[in-house]
Amino acid sequence: MASVFGNNIKISIFGESHGSAIGVNIDGLPPGIQLDMDNIRYEMARRAPGKGETTTARSEKDEFEILSGYFNDRTTGTPLCAIIRNKDKRSSDYDVMKDLMRPSHADYTGYIKYQGYNDYRGGGHFSGRLTAPVVFAGAIAKEILKKDGILIGSHIKSIGHIDDLGFDYVNINEEAIKMLNQSEFPVLDASKEKPMKDLILKAKEDKDSVGGVIETAVINLNAGVGSPYFDTLDGHLAKLLFSVPGVKGVEFGSGFEISKMKGSEANDEMYVKDGKVMTYTNNNGGILGGISSGMAIIFRTAIKPTSSIGKTQRTIDINKSVDAYITIEGRHDPCIVQRAVPVVDAVAALGVLDLLMEKKEYGN
Amino acid sequence: MASVFGNNIKISIFGESHGSAIGVNIDGLPPGIQLDMDNIRYEMARRAPGKGETTTARSEKDEFEILSGYFNDRTTGTPLCAIIRNKDKRSSDYDVMKDLMRPSHADYTGYIKYQGYNDYRGGGHFSGRLTAPVVFAGAIAKEILKKDGILIGSHIKSIGHIDDLGFDYVNINEEAIKMLNQSEFPVLDASKEKPMKDLILKAKEDKDSVGGVIETAVINLNAGVGSPYFDTLDGHLAKLLFSVPGVKGVEFGSGFEISKMKGSEANDEMYVKDGKVMTYTNNNGGILGGISSGMAIIFRTAIKPTSSIGKTQRTIDINKSVDAYITIEGRHDPCIVQRAVPVVDAVAALGVLDLLMEKKEYGN
Amino acid sequence: MASVFGNNIKISIFGESHGSAIGVNIDGLPPGIQLDMDNIRYEMARRAPGKGETTTARSEKDEFEILSGYFNDRTTGTPLCAIIRNKDKRSSDYDVMKDLMRPSHADYTGYIKYQGYNDYRGGGHFSGRLTAPVVFAGAIAKEILKKDGILIGSHIKSIGHIDDLGFDYVNINEEAIKMLNQSEFPVLDASKEKPMKDLILKAKEDKDSVGGVIETAVINLNAGVGSPYFDTLDGHLAKLLFSVPGVKGVEFGSGFEISKMKGSEANDEMYVKDGKVMTYTNNNGGILGGISSGMAIIFRTAIKPTSSIGKTQRTIDINKSVDAYITIEGRHDPCIVQRAVPVVDAVAALGVLDLLMEKKEYGN
Amino acid sequence: MASVFGNNIKISIFGESHGSAIGVNIDGLPPGIQLDMDNIRYEMARRAPGKGETTTARSEKDEFEILSGYFNDRTTGTPLCAIIRNKDKRSSDYDVMKDLMRPSHADYTGYIKYQGYNDYRGGGHFSGRLTAPVVFAGAIAKEILKKDGILIGSHIKSIGHIDDLGFDYVNINEEAIKMLNQSEFPVLDASKEKPMKDLILKAKEDKDSVGGVIETAVINLNAGVGSPYFDTLDGHLAKLLFSVPGVKGVEFGSGFEISKMKGSEANDEMYVKDGKVMTYTNNNGGILGGISSGMAIIFRTAIKPTSSIGKTQRTIDINKSVDAYITIEGRHDPCIVQRAVPVVDAVAALGVLDLLMEKKEYGN
């Protein structure tokens, strides 16, 4: 049940961090779509590890192989399955994890759920590595949406206490989104990149980690996408976002801040401009009653500091059922926010495309 | 697609605010459960309007009629459908809404999605009134969970800028939850009730509205509930929560605040106490890798200020496609946070029960 | 899980034969559809009991009440729920059934599945009475399909050993289908009506029952409906058909007979006629690879003789776990084939509409 | 939507006959199951081509590679994905098929559904080759069921007009099932093997093909599996069976024959034997009200003669939209019934396991 998502596009994720391969099966893609493989590789490279001092040293090129559903350079409309072989595995780093549960990881909950049979190496199926096939699928969704003019982009809204500027909710142009898509460390205020990176490097030096917030915009999405009562656009996106490792909060538009506003401040008053319905503000983040309003979809995702840290921590030995200490030696990111950006873009694209594919008209 | 939820318990919601009835069909309930009808009525009364100065004057007793799935005072295991007749309808209040879209409501998005055929009276299917059957279903789920020792309770964490205390994430006792369940205006710090209510009445007087945050705890839930990759406990709850009208943000454990912590601060270190695995802190809100950890599930839900306000607002006339003004005359709540508390409890119960019903063992 | 069906149109069925009401919630209907209530009543009357000597004496007018999703004489696009009150209940007829399991009914299997908590009166949720909401939903689906030119009709292919003619698979005109829809006892060869009815009356006289086969055609459905690998049009229809009480077999086109043909006899050779692709024969019943071919969809459904018979039968007393005898006194049909015709039409309409609603194109 | 099946065990099928690989992702398997790889290989070998004169000359060893979900010789409980590389591809055989639609194949319907973008080589996603991953998944399901004592076996009930004996519905012992599982050409009456094979070889010689019927039994399945209204055991199995290429009919127990019986003949009278509820006959094939009764599940599946025949046939050129002739040169089976036996077993196992996994009890 768990690893399949979607009403109209079904995504099935599989794999473990240190197994032979990870991958995704995508069912329900429209036929005849030509994919820009360079662009998919680019999106995957944004997520891939080993790119600089601020990320893990594990080196995975994340080369994908499409096994099905793509013929003569076009999607066939039948399931498109792609796999990524795991290569730079140093499983011995993780031997200790067989018994010692890493705090704030899924080691313990996975052990309980799967009765001790889960692949514990590198987090197994819970590893951030599983986001690689998610980004692959999302890159395809992004491409399909782009053909329809719909663009998705995110920036690092904060790292620890250092804040970037926020989006202008009512006025985000395409160039801004494209620039974010092309940035290795996307921020709106370029002057924030260095202090943010310094904070990450300081955490690394301290054998510690930091978290942050990602802010995302989806622009040019028409009104009418999403459905009450349960398949709301916000709920659909939230469900996908909480599947991304490390996410602890999701808010749309003014989010938690809106709870402090008066109705007269929060309400997005409406007007008609060149025949198009607009709102003067966009505190609702482009979603009303679970349906897109035609304004930009805006949301923020809170990412916790990397759970793997070099400092010694108190934990348990699951085998002996006693208290213990753990010092995690494996390679890991001092901050996963940067690498989470393309993942958040990917799930946003998948969620939007899935609901957009809902048929609006009947017909023979 | 939209109005059905659940993997193991399927909830189908139907109805419009001013139609003949609203209701819910619940499929997959375990057979043989005796329901405490007084308790269900109590939960529904918590949500029902017309209870005091701080809520709308619309008077609906929300008497439910169970049509099926209940026989000899026990659930049969076949679908349990219940309906609630709409009685105190003053649809004429809403005539103006046929053309004038109320800002921050789903009037416009519903119009677009349903091509103008939606029942616009009182918000139709988007009305907060639809939360009545949700609370009915949730009250049943709460009862079933309670038989297993699992309790769910919420308090008003804030109204506008006025904050209540927060839960102690690692130590919430059953009495505290029961007290919240029995409170008409649940707060942890009793001294906050009056200033919060005053703020609501002030907003009412100003023809304005206020919002707030609800904090919820689920206690005594064993480890192992929820599934990667997509059916995570947090994602499942979030999807349900965003279906509740007015919700703009959901966060678990330390939520957005965790993004400002160091890993060494955020990580929940583990220990064994009387054979049970515990954590010293609970910044993850009882969920790791999308699976319950055995610690209390903690989450907060941001509720926007009521969109219906008495002040005149700028809007559009959808029929003429021109700018217009709207002054909403209908009866409405100056703040929906208080009435949203049992709704949040209800969806929490439904989400937890649904994932708990996932079979863990196979067998003939 | 069990009582919800559909990918794009979700049908939720609820109710028991002797409960307060039975009904259906239909989610995903296109908005703006004007329903012909007389026609829906007509379809329901075809199924309703108490119409003549050949059916049960239970008198139920099956008056439906639409609770939601219909406004200003049009579907709103939000869930349409309708209920039918149970009126002519003689539950005392069924007291004996609490312990004595009626052979070939679901009394025993329902008892086991629901651990003895099922409503046993009149078969409860398993009663043929539950087909009333199915026919209601199907009548709506039939109307929607008709607006698109797609017609569905069935005839009684056989009662016991008495056979009607079969459809001409390649040439079924609209008039023929309409005539079947309007017939109370639809046969292609009018001379077969009397012997069939005589056989039914003879069975009634003998306190026995007879079964039969229904043959159905769906015409004017374009090619392209249905999906591999699992959502095939034939599999989708078969799943629905086996949900109808009494169905023991389903075959498409030449069905079981095709297994005796040579490939050169069975293959439907193709040609182009006025730009439309046709086949000379239609042994595949209009479905290839699970997808409609543009030829008429043809299938046959085997209905067993009514399980309720007046003769004394050997059975068990479930309470005492001993052998026993049962003589069923309640009112029942000596043959359910006639009344099953509109039910088969209904599920055919629901299955076809559901797959037809699958979006073929993406787009903003 | 189309290529994912199951409520509790989700199966996702992917691949095309001449693509790089075909495969299946299985989500929801219980953790800790040790698989007998030799047995899985054996089941796949039963289906694989190239085994004798009666099957196609295409030689595919169908070696599978498990990519995920299997660790330390046990299922992990997370998705198990396996792929099978396509090796003996002679795609040039199929060049002609780009434009000439093979009668009774899915060439035309696939072309229409996928707007001409489908991979036409060897039938692409519609190829019988896709049954290899189905058999792989089914072999795992069969193993899990076997641990619970549930056995599944099929025999060739007929080839053309040559009939094998039928199962004794009320008395099928485990040895009989095991023998069928081990037979290369399973029949109950050994004397029928030669005439059946002769018929197949005669068809081959004539550049023609033959079909047949497969009869299947599932024994030792307890009462209580399957759910009204729509997730009936028979409907669930039928949906899966109609996904198998070439299937045109499915019937349970006495199937179409039951429609000719009187109720007093058809009803399965009940008795208690050593505390177990039994029936004297089993015309209902072990399913009542869509739920298993504890008696053997019996069903028959009609398989059409292979659509690929060497004889020249009338067809259309889809590109030019004109009539044409086609002579199929590729390697193909003169009869697919023999190879369909393990496929039918596989889908039976998947369908039964999926419904068996439905949780019967709730609990923390």
PDB file of C-alpha atoms in Angstrom, chain A residues 83-206:
ATOM      1  CA  ILE A  83      16.411   1.971 -11.982  1.00  0.00           C
ATOM      2  CA  ILE A  84      19.597   3.389 -10.480  1.00  0.00           C
ATOM      3  CA  ARG A  85      22.288   0.966  -9.428  1.00  0.00           C
ATOM      4  CA  ASN A  86      23.910   1.508  -6.033  1.00  0.00           C
ATOM      5  CA  LYS A  87      27.633   1.736  -6.469  1.00  0.00           C
ATOM      6  CA  ASP A  88      29.645   3.496  -3.789  1.00  0.00           C
ATOM      7  CA  LYS A  89      28.370   1.359  -0.933  1.00  0.00           C
ATOM      8  CA  ARG A  90      30.501   1.087   2.167  1.00  0.00           C
ATOM      9  CA  SER A  91      28.160  -1.158   4.078  1.00  0.00           C
ATOM     10  CA  SER A  92      30.761  -1.964   6.679  1.00  0.00           C
ATOM     11  CA  ASP A  93      30.261   1.594   7.955  1.00  0.00           C
ATOM     12  CA  TYR A  94      26.862   0.450   9.016  1.00  0.00           C
ATOM     13  CA  ASP A  95      27.604  -2.853  10.742  1.00  0.00           C
ATOM     14  CA  VAL A  96      27.189  -1.230  14.096  1.00  0.00           C
ATOM     15  CA  MET A  97      23.698  -0.117  13.092  1.00  0.00           C
ATOM     16  CA  LYS A  98      22.448  -3.648  13.142  1.00  0.00           C
ATOM     17  CA  ASP A  99      21.961  -3.316  16.895  1.00  0.00           C
ATOM     18  CA  LEU A 100      22.554   0.342  17.781  1.00  0.00           C
ATOM     19  CA  MET A 101      19.603   2.486  16.747  1.00  0.00           C
ATOM     20  CA  ARG A 102      20.608   5.918  15.425  1.00  0.00           C
ATOM     21  CA  PRO A 103      18.587   8.576  17.277  1.00  0.00           C
ATOM     22  CA  SER A 104      15.972  10.414  15.186  1.00  0.00           C
ATOM     23  CA  HIS A 105      16.437   7.976  12.306  1.00  0.00           C
ATOM     24  CA  ALA A 106      13.908   5.310  11.326  1.00  0.00           C
ATOM     25  CA  ASP A 107      16.191   2.516  12.557  1.00  0.00           C
ATOM     26  CA  TYR A 108      14.018   1.700  15.545  1.00  0.00           C
ATOM     27  CA  THR A 109      10.600   2.300  13.975  1.00  0.00           C
ATOM     28  CA  GLY A 110      11.646   0.313  10.897  1.00  0.00           C
ATOM     29  CA  TYR A 111      12.900  -2.487  13.103  1.00  0.00           C
ATOM     30  CA  ILE A 112       9.566  -2.670  14.915  1.00  0.00           C
ATOM     31  CA  LYS A 113       7.411  -2.369  11.815  1.00  0.00           C
ATOM     32  CA  TYR A 114       9.310  -5.021   9.896  1.00  0.00           C
ATOM     33  CA  GLN A 115       9.989  -7.210  12.905  1.00  0.00           C
ATOM     34  CA  GLY A 116      13.739  -6.915  12.542  1.00  0.00           C
ATOM     35  CA  TYR A 117      13.852  -8.018   8.913  1.00  0.00           C
ATOM     36  CA  ASN A 118      14.394  -4.569   7.409  1.00  0.00           C
ATOM     37  CA  ASP A 119      17.649  -3.868   5.592  1.00  0.00           C
ATOM     38  CA  TYR A 120      19.366  -1.667   8.145  1.00  0.00           C
ATOM     39  CA  ARG A 121      22.393  -0.771   6.038  1.00  0.00           C
ATOM     40  CA  GLY A 122      22.472   2.957   5.460  1.00  0.00           C
ATOM     41  CA  GLY A 123      18.860   3.289   6.521  1.00  0.00           C
ATOM     42  CA  GLY A 124      17.701   0.785   3.905  1.00  0.00           C
ATOM     43  CA  HIS A 125      14.361   1.753   2.373  1.00  0.00           C
ATOM     44  CA  PHE A 126      14.215   4.821   4.667  1.00  0.00           C
ATOM     45  CA  SER A 127      17.439   6.267   3.315  1.00  0.00           C
ATOM     46  CA  GLY A 128      17.493   9.719   1.768  1.00  0.00           C
ATOM     47  CA  ARG A 129      18.938   7.839  -1.195  1.00  0.00           C
ATOM     48  CA  LEU A 130      15.381   6.795  -2.099  1.00  0.00           C
ATOM     49  CA  THR A 131      14.749  10.381  -3.082  1.00  0.00           C
ATOM     50  CA  ALA A 132      16.819   9.757  -6.239  1.00  0.00           C
ATOM     51  CA  PRO A 133      13.993   7.868  -8.011  1.00  0.00           C
ATOM     52  CA  VAL A 134      11.559  10.461  -6.658  1.00  0.00           C
ATOM     53  CA  VAL A 135      13.588  13.194  -8.338  1.00  0.00           C
ATOM     54  CA  PHE A 136      13.720  11.135 -11.528  1.00  0.00           C
ATOM     55  CA  ALA A 137       9.923  10.828 -11.577  1.00  0.00           C
ATOM     56  CA  GLY A 138       9.521  14.458 -10.577  1.00  0.00           C
ATOM     57  CA  ALA A 139      11.815  15.614 -13.354  1.00  0.00           C
ATOM     58  CA  ILE A 140       9.517  13.920 -15.859  1.00  0.00           C
ATOM     59  CA  ALA A 141       6.475  15.499 -14.215  1.00  0.00           C
ATOM     60  CA  LYS A 142       8.184  18.890 -14.284  1.00  0.00           C
ATOM     61  CA  GLU A 143       8.839  18.497 -17.997  1.00  0.00           C
ATOM     62  CA  ILE A 144       5.249  17.604 -18.741  1.00  0.00           C
ATOM     63  CA  LEU A 145       3.998  20.540 -16.695  1.00  0.00           C
ATOM     64  CA  LYS A 146       6.454  22.863 -18.416  1.00  0.00           C
ATOM     65  CA  LYS A 147       4.960  21.983 -21.814  1.00  0.00           C
ATOM     66  CA  ASP A 148       1.772  23.412 -20.366  1.00  0.00           C
ATOM     67  CA  GLY A 149       3.518  26.503 -19.054  1.00  0.00           C
ATOM     68  CA  ILE A 150       3.503  25.434 -15.422  1.00  0.00           C
ATOM     69  CA  LEU A 151       6.807  26.087 -13.637  1.00  0.00           C
ATOM     70  CA  ILE A 152       7.993  24.987 -10.205  1.00  0.00           C
ATOM     71  CA  GLY A 153      10.897  26.425  -8.253  1.00  0.00           C
ATOM     72  CA  SER A 154      12.205  26.525  -4.698  1.00  0.00           C
ATOM     73  CA  HIS A 155      14.690  28.499  -2.718  1.00  0.00           C
ATOM     74  CA  ILE A 156      16.367  27.937   0.628  1.00  0.00           C
ATOM     75  CA  LYS A 157      14.228  30.131   2.866  1.00  0.00           C
ATOM     76  CA  SER A 158      16.440  29.568   5.887  1.00  0.00           C
ATOM     77  CA  ILE A 159      19.363  27.600   7.240  1.00  0.00           C
ATOM     78  CA  GLY A 160      19.266  27.558  11.028  1.00  0.00           C
ATOM     79  CA  HIS A 161      18.504  31.155  12.040  1.00  0.00           C
ATOM     80  CA  ILE A 162      19.704  32.718   8.800  1.00  0.00           C
ATOM     81  CA  ASP A 163      16.765  33.807   6.669  1.00  0.00           C
ATOM     82  CA  ASP A 164      16.562  34.428   2.956  1.00  0.00           C
ATOM     83  CA  LEU A 165      13.971  36.833   1.579  1.00  0.00           C
ATOM     84  CA  GLY A 166      10.540  35.362   0.890  1.00  0.00           C
ATOM     85  CA  PHE A 167       8.675  35.104  -2.399  1.00  0.00           C
ATOM     86  CA  ASP A 168       6.419  37.970  -3.393  1.00  0.00           C
ATOM     87  CA  TYR A 169       3.268  35.850  -3.364  1.00  0.00           C
ATOM     88  CA  VAL A 170       1.406  37.808  -5.994  1.00  0.00           C
ATOM     89  CA  ASN A 171       4.176  38.467  -8.414  1.00  0.00           C
ATOM     90  CA  ILE A 172       6.627  35.711  -9.268  1.00  0.00           C
ATOM     91  CA  ASN A 173       7.879  35.791 -12.794  1.00  0.00           C
ATOM     92  CA  GLU A 174       9.094  32.898 -14.876  1.00  0.00           C
ATOM     93  CA  GLU A 175      12.661  34.165 -15.010  1.00  0.00           C
ATOM     94  CA  ALA A 176      12.918  34.017 -11.217  1.00  0.00           C
ATOM     95  CA  ILE A 177      11.776  30.396 -11.188  1.00  0.00           C
ATOM     96  CA  LYS A 178      14.134  29.417 -13.985  1.00  0.00           C
ATOM     97  CA  MET A 179      17.038  31.032 -12.155  1.00  0.00           C
ATOM     98  CA  LEU A 180      16.220  29.052  -9.007  1.00  0.00           C
ATOM     99  CA  ASN A 181      16.069  25.866 -11.062  1.00  0.00           C
ATOM    100  CA  GLN A 182      19.548  26.548 -12.375  1.00  0.00           C
ATOM    101  CA  SER A 183      21.152  27.471  -9.099  1.00  0.00           C
ATOM    102  CA  GLU A 184      23.279  25.051  -7.137  1.00  0.00           C
ATOM    103  CA  PHE A 185      22.376  26.809  -3.874  1.00  0.00           C
ATOM    104  CA  PRO A 186      19.183  28.721  -4.641  1.00  0.00           C
ATOM    105  CA  VAL A 187      18.498  31.843  -2.586  1.00  0.00           C
ATOM    106  CA  LEU A 188      16.617  35.025  -3.492  1.00  0.00           C
ATOM    107  CA  ASP A 189      19.087  37.256  -1.654  1.00  0.00           C
ATOM    108  CA  ALA A 190      22.503  36.257  -3.006  1.00  0.00           C
ATOM    109  CA  SER A 191      24.234  37.775   0.003  1.00  0.00           C
ATOM    110  CA  LYS A 192      22.814  35.009   2.182  1.00  0.00           C
ATOM    111  CA  GLU A 193      24.583  32.152   0.419  1.00  0.00           C
ATOM    112  CA  LYS A 194      27.932  32.615   2.155  1.00  0.00           C
ATOM    113  CA  PRO A 195      26.687  32.911   5.730  1.00  0.00           C
ATOM    114  CA  MET A 196      24.399  29.931   5.180  1.00  0.00           C
ATOM    115  CA  LYS A 197      27.236  27.809   3.811  1.00  0.00           C
ATOM    116  CA  ASP A 198      29.517  28.964   6.622  1.00  0.00           C
ATOM    117  CA  LEU A 199      26.919  27.815   9.130  1.00  0.00           C
ATOM    118  CA  ILE A 200      26.783  24.406   7.462  1.00  0.00           C
ATOM    119  CA  LEU A 201      30.587  24.083   7.456  1.00  0.00           C
ATOM    120  CA  LYS A 202      30.740  25.148  11.082  1.00  0.00           C
ATOM    121  CA  ALA A 203      28.230  22.417  11.953  1.00  0.00           C
ATOM    122  CA  LYS A 204      30.331  19.902  10.007  1.00  0.00           C
ATOM    123  CA  GLU A 205      33.429  20.979  11.897  1.00  0.00           C
ATOM    124  CA  ASP A 206      31.526  20.567  15.169  1.00  0.00           C
TER     125      ASP A 206
END
